[in-house]
mmCIF file of C-alpha atoms and ligand atoms in Angstrom:
data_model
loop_
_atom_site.group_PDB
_atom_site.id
_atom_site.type_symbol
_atom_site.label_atom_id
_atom_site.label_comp_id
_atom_site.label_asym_id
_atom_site.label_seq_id
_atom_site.Cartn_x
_atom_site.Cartn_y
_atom_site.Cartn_z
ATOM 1 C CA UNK A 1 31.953 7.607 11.905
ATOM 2 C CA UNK A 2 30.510 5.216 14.342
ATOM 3 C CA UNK A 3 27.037 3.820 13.745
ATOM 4 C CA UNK A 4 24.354 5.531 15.728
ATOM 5 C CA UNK A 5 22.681 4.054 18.826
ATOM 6 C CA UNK A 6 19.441 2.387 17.799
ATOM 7 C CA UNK A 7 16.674 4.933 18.693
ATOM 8 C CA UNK A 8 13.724 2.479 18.765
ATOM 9 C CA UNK A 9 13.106 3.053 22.788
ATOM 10 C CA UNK A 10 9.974 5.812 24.041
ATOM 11 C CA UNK A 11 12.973 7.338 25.612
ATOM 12 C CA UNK A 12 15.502 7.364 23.559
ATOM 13 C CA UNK A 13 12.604 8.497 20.495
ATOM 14 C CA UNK A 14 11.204 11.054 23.452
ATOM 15 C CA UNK A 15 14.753 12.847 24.149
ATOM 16 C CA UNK A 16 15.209 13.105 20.611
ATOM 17 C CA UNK A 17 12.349 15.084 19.731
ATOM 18 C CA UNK A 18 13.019 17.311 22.988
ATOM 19 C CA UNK A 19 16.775 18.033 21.856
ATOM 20 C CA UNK A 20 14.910 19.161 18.477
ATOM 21 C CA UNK A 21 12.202 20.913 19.569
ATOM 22 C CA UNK A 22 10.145 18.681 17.473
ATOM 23 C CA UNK A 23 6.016 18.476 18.235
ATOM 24 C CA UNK A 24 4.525 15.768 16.643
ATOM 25 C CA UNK A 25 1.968 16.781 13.378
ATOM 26 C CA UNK A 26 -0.777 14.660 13.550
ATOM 27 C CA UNK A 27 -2.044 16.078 10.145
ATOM 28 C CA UNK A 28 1.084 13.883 8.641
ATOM 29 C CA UNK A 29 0.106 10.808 10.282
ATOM 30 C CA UNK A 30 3.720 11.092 12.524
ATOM 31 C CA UNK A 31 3.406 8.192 14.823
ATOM 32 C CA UNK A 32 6.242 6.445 15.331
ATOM 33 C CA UNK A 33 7.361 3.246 16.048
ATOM 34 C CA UNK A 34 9.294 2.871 19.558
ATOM 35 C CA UNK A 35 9.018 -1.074 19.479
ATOM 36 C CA UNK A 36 12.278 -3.324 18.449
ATOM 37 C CA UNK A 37 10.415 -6.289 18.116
ATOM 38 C CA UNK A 38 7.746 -4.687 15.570
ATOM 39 C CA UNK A 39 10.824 -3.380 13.759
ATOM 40 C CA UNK A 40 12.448 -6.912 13.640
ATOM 41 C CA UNK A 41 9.663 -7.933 12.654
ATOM 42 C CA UNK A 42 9.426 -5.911 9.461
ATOM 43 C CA UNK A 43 12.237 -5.738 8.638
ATOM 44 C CA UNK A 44 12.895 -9.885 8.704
ATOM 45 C CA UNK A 45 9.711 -10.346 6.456
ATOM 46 C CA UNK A 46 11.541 -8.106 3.661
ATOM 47 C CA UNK A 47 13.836 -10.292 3.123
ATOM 48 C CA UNK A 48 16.698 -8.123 2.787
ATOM 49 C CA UNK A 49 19.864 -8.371 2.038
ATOM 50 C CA UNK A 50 23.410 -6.360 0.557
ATOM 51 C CA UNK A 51 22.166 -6.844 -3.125
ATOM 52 C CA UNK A 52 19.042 -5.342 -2.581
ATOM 53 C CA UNK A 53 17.835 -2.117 -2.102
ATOM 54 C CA UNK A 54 14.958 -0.167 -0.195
ATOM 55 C CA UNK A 55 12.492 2.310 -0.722
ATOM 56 C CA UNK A 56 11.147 3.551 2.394
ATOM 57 C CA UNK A 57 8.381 6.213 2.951
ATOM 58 C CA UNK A 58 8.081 8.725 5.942
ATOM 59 C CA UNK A 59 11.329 7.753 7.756
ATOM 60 C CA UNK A 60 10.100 10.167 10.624
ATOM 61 C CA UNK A 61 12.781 10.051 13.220
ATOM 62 C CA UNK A 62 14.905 7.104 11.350
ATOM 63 C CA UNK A 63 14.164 4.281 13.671
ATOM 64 C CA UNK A 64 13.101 1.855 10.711
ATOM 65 C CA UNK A 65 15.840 3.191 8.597
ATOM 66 C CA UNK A 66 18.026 2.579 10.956
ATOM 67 C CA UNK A 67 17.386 -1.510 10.766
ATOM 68 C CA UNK A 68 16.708 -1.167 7.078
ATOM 69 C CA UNK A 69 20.130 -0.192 6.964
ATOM 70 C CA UNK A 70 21.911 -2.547 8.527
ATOM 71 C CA UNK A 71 20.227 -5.310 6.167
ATOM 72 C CA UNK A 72 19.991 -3.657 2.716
ATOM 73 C CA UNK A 73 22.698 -2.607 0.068
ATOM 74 C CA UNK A 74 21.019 0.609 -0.128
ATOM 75 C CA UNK A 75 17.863 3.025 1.225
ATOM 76 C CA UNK A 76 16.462 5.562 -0.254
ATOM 77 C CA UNK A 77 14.093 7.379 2.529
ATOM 78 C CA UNK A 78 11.550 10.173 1.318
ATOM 79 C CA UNK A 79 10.343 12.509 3.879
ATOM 80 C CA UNK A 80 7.750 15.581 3.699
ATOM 81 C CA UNK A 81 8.304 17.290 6.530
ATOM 82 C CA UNK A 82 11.583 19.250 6.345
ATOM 83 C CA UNK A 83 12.155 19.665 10.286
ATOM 84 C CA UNK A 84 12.801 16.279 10.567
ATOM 85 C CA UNK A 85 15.920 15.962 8.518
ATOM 86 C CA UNK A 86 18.521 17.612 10.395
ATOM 87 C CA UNK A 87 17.566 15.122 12.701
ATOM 88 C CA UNK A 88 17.620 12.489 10.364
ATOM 89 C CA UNK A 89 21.284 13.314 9.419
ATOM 90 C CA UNK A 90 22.013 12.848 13.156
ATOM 91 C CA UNK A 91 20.404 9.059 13.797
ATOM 92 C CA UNK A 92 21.498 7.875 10.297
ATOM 93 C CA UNK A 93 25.195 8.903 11.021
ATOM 94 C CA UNK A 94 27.627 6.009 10.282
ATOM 95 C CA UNK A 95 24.988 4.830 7.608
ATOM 96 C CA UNK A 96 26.336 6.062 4.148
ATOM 97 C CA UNK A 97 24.324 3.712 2.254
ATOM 98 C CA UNK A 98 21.130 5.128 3.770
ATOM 99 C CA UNK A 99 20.058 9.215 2.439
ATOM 100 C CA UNK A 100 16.913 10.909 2.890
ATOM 101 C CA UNK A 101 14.813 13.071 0.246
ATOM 102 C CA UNK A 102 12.928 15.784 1.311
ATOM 103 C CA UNK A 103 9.759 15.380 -0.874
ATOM 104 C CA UNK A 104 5.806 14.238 -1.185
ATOM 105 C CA UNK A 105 5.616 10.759 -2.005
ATOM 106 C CA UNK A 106 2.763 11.089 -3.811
ATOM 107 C CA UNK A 107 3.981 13.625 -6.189
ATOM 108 C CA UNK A 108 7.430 12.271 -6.506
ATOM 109 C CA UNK A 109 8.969 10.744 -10.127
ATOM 110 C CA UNK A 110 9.337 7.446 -9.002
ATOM 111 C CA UNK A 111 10.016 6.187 -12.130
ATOM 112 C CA UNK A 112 12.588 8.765 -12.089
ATOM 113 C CA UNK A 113 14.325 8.083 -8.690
ATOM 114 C CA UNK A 114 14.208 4.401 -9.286
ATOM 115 C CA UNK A 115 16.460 4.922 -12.660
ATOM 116 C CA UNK A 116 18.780 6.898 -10.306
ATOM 117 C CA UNK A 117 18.985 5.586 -7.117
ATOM 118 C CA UNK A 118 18.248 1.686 -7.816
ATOM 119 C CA UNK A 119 20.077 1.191 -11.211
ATOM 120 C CA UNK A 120 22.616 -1.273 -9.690
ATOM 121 C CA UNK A 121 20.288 -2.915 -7.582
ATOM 122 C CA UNK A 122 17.919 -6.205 -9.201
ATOM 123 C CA UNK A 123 15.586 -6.435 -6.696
ATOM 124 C CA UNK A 124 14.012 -3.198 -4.704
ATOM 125 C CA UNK A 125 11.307 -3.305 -2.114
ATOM 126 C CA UNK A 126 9.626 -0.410 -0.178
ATOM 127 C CA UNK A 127 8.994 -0.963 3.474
ATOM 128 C CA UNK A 128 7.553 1.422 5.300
ATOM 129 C CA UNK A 129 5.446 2.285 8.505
ATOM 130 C CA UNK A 130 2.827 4.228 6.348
ATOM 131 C CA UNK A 131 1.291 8.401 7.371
ATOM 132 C CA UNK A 132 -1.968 6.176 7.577
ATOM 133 C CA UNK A 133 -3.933 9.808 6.156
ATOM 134 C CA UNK A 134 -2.981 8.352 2.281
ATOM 135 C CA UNK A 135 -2.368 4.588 2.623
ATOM 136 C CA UNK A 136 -4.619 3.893 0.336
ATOM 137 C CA UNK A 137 -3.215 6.356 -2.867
ATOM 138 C CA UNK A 138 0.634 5.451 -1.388
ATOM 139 C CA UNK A 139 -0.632 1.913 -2.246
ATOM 140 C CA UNK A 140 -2.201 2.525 -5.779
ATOM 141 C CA UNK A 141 0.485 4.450 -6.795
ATOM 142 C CA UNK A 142 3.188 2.106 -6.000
ATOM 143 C CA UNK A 143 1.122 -0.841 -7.723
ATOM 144 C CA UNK A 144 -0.107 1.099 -11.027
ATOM 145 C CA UNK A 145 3.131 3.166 -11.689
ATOM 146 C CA UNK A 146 4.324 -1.285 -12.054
ATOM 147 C CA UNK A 147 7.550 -0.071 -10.397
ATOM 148 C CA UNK A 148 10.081 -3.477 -10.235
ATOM 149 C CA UNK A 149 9.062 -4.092 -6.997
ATOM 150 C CA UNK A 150 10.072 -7.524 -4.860
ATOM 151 C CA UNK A 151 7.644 -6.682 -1.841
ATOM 152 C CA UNK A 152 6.209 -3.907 -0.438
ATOM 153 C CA UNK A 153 6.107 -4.717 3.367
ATOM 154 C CA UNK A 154 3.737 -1.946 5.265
ATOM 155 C CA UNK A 155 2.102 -1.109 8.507
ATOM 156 C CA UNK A 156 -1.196 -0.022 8.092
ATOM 157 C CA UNK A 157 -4.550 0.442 9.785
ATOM 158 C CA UNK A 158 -5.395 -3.423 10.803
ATOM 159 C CA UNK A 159 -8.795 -2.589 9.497
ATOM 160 C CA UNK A 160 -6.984 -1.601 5.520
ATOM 161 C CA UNK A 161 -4.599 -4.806 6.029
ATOM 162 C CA UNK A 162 -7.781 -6.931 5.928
ATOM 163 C CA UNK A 163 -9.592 -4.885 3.133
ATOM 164 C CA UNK A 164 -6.384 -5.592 1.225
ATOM 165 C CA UNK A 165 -6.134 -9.613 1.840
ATOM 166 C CA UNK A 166 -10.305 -10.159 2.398
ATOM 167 C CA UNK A 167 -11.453 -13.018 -0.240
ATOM 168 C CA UNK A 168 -14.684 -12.709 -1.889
ATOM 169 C CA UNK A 169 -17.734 -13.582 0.257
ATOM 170 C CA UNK A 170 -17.773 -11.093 3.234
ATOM 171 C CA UNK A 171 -18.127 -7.454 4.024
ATOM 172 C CA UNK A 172 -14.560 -6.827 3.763
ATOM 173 C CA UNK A 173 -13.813 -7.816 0.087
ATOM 174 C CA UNK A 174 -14.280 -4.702 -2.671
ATOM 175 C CA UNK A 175 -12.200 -3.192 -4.860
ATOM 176 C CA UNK A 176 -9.086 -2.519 -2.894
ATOM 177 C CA UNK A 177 -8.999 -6.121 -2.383
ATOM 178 C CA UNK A 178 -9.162 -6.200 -6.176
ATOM 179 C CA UNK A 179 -6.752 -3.857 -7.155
ATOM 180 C CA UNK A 180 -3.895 -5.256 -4.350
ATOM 181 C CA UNK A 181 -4.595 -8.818 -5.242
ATOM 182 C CA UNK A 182 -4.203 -8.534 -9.227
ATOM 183 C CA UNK A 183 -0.648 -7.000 -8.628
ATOM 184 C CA UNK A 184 0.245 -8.949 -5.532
ATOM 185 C CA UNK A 185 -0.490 -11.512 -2.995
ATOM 186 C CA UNK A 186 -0.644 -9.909 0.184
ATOM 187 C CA UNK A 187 0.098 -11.965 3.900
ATOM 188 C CA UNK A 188 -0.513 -10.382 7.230
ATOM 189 C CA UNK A 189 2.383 -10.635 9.154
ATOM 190 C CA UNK A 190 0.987 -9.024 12.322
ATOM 191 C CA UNK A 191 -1.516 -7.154 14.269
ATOM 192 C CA UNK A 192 0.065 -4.538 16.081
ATOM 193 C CA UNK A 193 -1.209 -2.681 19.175
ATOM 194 C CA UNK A 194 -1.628 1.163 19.535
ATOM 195 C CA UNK A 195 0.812 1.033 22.493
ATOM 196 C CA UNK A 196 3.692 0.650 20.833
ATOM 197 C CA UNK A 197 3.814 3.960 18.576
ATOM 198 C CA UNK A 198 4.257 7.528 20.254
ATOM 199 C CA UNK A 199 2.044 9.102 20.475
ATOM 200 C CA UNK A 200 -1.071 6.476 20.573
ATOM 201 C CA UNK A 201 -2.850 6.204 17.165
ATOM 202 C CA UNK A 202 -6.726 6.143 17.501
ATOM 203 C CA UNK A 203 -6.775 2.453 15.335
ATOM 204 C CA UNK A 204 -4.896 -0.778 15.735
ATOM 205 C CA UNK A 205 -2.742 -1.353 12.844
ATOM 206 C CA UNK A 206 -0.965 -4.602 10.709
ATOM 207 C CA UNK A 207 2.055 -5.296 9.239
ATOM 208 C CA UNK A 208 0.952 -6.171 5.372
ATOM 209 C CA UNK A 209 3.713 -7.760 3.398
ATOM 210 C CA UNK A 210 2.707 -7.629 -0.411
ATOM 211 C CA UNK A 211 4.409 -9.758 -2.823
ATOM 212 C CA UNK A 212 4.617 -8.051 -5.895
ATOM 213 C CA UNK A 213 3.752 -10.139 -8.819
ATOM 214 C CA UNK A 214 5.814 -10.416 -12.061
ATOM 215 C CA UNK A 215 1.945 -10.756 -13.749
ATOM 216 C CA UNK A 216 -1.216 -9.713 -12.635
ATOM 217 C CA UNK A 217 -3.217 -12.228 -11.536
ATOM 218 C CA UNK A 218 -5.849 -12.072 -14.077
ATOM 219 C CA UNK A 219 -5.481 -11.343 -17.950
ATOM 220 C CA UNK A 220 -8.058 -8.503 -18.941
ATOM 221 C CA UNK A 221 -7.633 -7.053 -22.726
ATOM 222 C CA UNK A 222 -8.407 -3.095 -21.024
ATOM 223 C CA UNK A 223 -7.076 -2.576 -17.314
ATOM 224 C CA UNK A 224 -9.073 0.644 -17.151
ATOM 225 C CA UNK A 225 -11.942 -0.723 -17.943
ATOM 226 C CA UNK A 226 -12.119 -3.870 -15.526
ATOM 227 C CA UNK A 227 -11.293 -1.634 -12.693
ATOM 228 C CA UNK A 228 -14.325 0.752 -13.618
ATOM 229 C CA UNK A 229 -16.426 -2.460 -13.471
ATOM 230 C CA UNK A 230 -15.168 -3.671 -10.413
ATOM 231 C CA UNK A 231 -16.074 0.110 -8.967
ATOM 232 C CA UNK A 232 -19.368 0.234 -10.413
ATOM 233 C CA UNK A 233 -20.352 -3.413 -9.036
ATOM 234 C CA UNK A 234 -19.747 -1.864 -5.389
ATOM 235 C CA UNK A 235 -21.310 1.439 -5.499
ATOM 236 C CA UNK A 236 -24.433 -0.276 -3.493
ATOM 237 C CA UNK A 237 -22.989 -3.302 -2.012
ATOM 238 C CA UNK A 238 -26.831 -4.202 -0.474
ATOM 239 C CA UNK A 239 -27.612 -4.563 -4.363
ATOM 240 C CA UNK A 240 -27.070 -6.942 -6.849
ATOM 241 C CA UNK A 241 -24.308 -7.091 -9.191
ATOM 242 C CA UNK A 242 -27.577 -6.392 -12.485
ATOM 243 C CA UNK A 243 -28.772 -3.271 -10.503
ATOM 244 C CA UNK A 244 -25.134 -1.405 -9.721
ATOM 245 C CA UNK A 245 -24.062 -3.013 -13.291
ATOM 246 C CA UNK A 246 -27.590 -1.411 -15.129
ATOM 247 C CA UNK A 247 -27.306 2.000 -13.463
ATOM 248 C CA UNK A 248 -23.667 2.615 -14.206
ATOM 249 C CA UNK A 249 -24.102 1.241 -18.094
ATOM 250 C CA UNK A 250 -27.666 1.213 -19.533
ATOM 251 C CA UNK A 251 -30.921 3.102 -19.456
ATOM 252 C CA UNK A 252 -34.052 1.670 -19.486
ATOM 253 C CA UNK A 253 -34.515 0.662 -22.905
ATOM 254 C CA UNK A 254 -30.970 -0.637 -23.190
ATOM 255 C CA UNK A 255 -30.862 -3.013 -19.648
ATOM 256 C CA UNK A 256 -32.793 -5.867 -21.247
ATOM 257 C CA UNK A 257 -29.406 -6.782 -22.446
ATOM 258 C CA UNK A 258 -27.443 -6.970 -19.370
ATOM 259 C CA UNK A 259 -29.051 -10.435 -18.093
ATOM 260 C CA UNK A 260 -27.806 -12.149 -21.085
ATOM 261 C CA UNK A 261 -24.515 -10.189 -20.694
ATOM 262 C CA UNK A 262 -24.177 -11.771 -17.107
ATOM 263 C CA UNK A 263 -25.195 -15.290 -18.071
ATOM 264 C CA UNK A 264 -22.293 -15.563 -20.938
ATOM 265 C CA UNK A 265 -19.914 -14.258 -18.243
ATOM 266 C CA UNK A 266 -21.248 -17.281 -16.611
ATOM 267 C CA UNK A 267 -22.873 -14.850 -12.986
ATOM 268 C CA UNK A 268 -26.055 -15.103 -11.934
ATOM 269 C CA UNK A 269 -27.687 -11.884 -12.330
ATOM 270 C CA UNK A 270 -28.780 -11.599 -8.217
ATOM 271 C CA UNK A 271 -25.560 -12.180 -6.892
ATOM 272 C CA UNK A 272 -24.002 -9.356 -4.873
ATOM 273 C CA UNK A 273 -20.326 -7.810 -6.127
ATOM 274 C CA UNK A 274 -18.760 -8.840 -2.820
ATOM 275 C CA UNK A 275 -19.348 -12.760 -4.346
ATOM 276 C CA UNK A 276 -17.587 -12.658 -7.101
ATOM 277 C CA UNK A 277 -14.339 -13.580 -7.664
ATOM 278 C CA UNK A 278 -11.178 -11.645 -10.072
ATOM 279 C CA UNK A 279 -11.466 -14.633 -12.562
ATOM 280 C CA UNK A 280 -15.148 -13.538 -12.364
ATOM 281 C CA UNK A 281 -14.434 -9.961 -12.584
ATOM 282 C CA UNK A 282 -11.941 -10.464 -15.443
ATOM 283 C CA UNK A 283 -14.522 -12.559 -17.721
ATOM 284 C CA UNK A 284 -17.213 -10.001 -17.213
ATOM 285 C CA UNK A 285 -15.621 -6.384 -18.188
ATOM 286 C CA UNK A 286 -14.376 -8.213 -21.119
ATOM 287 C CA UNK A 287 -18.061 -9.326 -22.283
ATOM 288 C CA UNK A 288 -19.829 -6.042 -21.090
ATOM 289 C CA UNK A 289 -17.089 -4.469 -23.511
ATOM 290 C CA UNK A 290 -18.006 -6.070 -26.333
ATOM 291 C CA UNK A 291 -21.457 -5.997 -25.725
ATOM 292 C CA UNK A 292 -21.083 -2.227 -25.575
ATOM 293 C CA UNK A 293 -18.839 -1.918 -28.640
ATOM 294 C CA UNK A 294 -15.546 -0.948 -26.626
ATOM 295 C CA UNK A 295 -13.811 -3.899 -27.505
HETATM 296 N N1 LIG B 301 9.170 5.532 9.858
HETATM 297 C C1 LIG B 301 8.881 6.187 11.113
HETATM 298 C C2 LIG B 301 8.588 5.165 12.172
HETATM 299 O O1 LIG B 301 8.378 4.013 11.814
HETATM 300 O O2 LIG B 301 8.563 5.503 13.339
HETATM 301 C C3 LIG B 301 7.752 7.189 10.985
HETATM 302 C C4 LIG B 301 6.435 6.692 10.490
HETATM 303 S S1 LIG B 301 5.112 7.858 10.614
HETATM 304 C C5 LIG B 301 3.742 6.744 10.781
HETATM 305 C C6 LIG B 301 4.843 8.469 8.969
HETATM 306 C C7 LIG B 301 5.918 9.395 8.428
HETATM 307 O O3 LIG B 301 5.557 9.773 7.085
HETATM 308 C C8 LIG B 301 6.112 10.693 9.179
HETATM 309 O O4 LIG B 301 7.486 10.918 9.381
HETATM 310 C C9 LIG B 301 5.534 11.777 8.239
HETATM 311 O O5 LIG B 301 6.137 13.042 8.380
HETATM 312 C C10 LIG B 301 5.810 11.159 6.881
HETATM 313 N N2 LIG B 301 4.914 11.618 5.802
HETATM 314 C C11 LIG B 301 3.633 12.034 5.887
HETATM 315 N N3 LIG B 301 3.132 12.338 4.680
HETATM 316 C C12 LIG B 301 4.124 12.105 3.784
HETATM 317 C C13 LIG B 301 4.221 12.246 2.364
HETATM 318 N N4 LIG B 301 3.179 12.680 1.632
HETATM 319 N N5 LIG B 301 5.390 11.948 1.767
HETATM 320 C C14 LIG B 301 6.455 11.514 2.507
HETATM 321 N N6 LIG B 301 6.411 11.362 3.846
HETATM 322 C C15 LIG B 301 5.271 11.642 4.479
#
């Protein structure tokens, strides 16, 4: 078999979908990319090559699979919606390295599927052109489930891309920033207009390329803990990081305490949660745990 044409053309995604008697679900977030420069684009910024393999989610009509293919050693696509895989089998043709699960990322064993399907393989990344409806829990899954991940390259709303990379100081940094930056270091690698997806999403969207690291960023003695903290610190982001901190953790009689708790974690009390930093985050779950005998 003969490697299919490259469908990444309005047409050639358009006639596709008409041969099928596919309509679109927008309730699955099924935009999809008709733009080979976006996909080069991705794709190069994986860093792929035979050795490695890819996870990708949502492989819609296959046009990212398609150049995933040609670089990787091996992808592994997971798709929810069922009518798209007969379809799948026809633009992945030629591509035996490349097979498609039918399946809910979110409530698939990844664990499971990377002992299978990635065994031979020493580095694995997941690139994907996210259903933007669950970005965010795709995200946290991948990153607390500490798969053996290399990078996780992703478009995404432009507006989540710079939640994800914002550094403390502005209105954009909160706990997502938190929770991507202590597993990786993310990079934009592009803004991407709505024009180049059919149909037309209502936002303008990033590629996000996420370098997983090998340690988080921080230490912290309890994970759970430090991102409850973090959480609690943004609940009001107009208030300081005493009044969220004293309304999550103490009472009335018991807040005296807190001042001096913020003061040995070296933050001034008034300070708002979107100015500190991870380091600053890290040092102050671990002294609000003592101080309130979890340690
Ligand atoms: N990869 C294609 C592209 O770049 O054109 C399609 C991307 S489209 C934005 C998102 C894809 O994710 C759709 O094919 C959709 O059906 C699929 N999808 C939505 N929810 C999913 C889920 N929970 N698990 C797996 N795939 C999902």
């Amino acid at each position: 078999r003969t490697e299919q044409e490259d469908i990444a053309s309005p047409k050639r995604t358009n006639d596709l979908l008409k041969k099928h008697s596919l309509v679109l679900k927008k309730s699955l977030g099924q935009n999809f990319l008709v733009d080979p420069n976006i996909l080069h684009k991705i794709v190069s910024s994986a860093d792929l090559d035979v050795n490695k393999g890819v996870l990708e989610i949502g492989p819609g009509v296959g046009a990212l699979t398609q150049q995933l293919a040609k670089k990787a050693g091996k992808v592994v696509a997971i798709e929810i919606d069922q009518r798209l895989l007969p379809l799948l089998t026809e633009t992945l043709a030629g591509y035996a390295h490349a097979s498609v699960i039918h399946g809910d990322i979110l409530k698939v064993d990844l664990q499971a599927l990377f002992q299978e399907q990635f065994k031979d393989f020493a580095q694995v990344s997941v690139v994907a052109n996210l259903p933007y409806y669950i970005t965010t829990p795709i995200i946290m899954k991948l990153l607390e489930e500490k798969l053996p991940l290399e990078y996780i390259v992703v478009m995404i709303q432009k507006e989540v891309a710079s939640r994800m990379s914002a550094k403390p100081g502005g209105k954009e940094y909160g706990s997502l920033s938190i929770a991507v930056q202590y597993y990786c270091e993310p990079e934009v690698v592009t803004i991407v207009p709505k024009t180049v997806f059919i149909p037309q999403p209502n936002v303008d969207s990033a590629v996000i390329r996420l370098k997983v690291r090998q340690k988080p960023a921080v230490e912290v003695e309890d994970e759970v803990f430090f991102f409850e903290v973090v959480q609690a610190s943004f609940v009001q982001r107009r208030k300081t990081i005493y009044n969220n901190l004293a309304v999550r953790y103490f009472t009335k009689e018991t807040k005296g305490q807190l001042e001096a708790i913020l003061l040995e974690a070296g933050i001034d009390p008034v300070r708002r949660g979107e100015t500190l930093s991870m380091e600053e985050y890290a040092r102050l779950s671990s002294c609000l745990s003592k101080a309130l005998g979890r340690a």
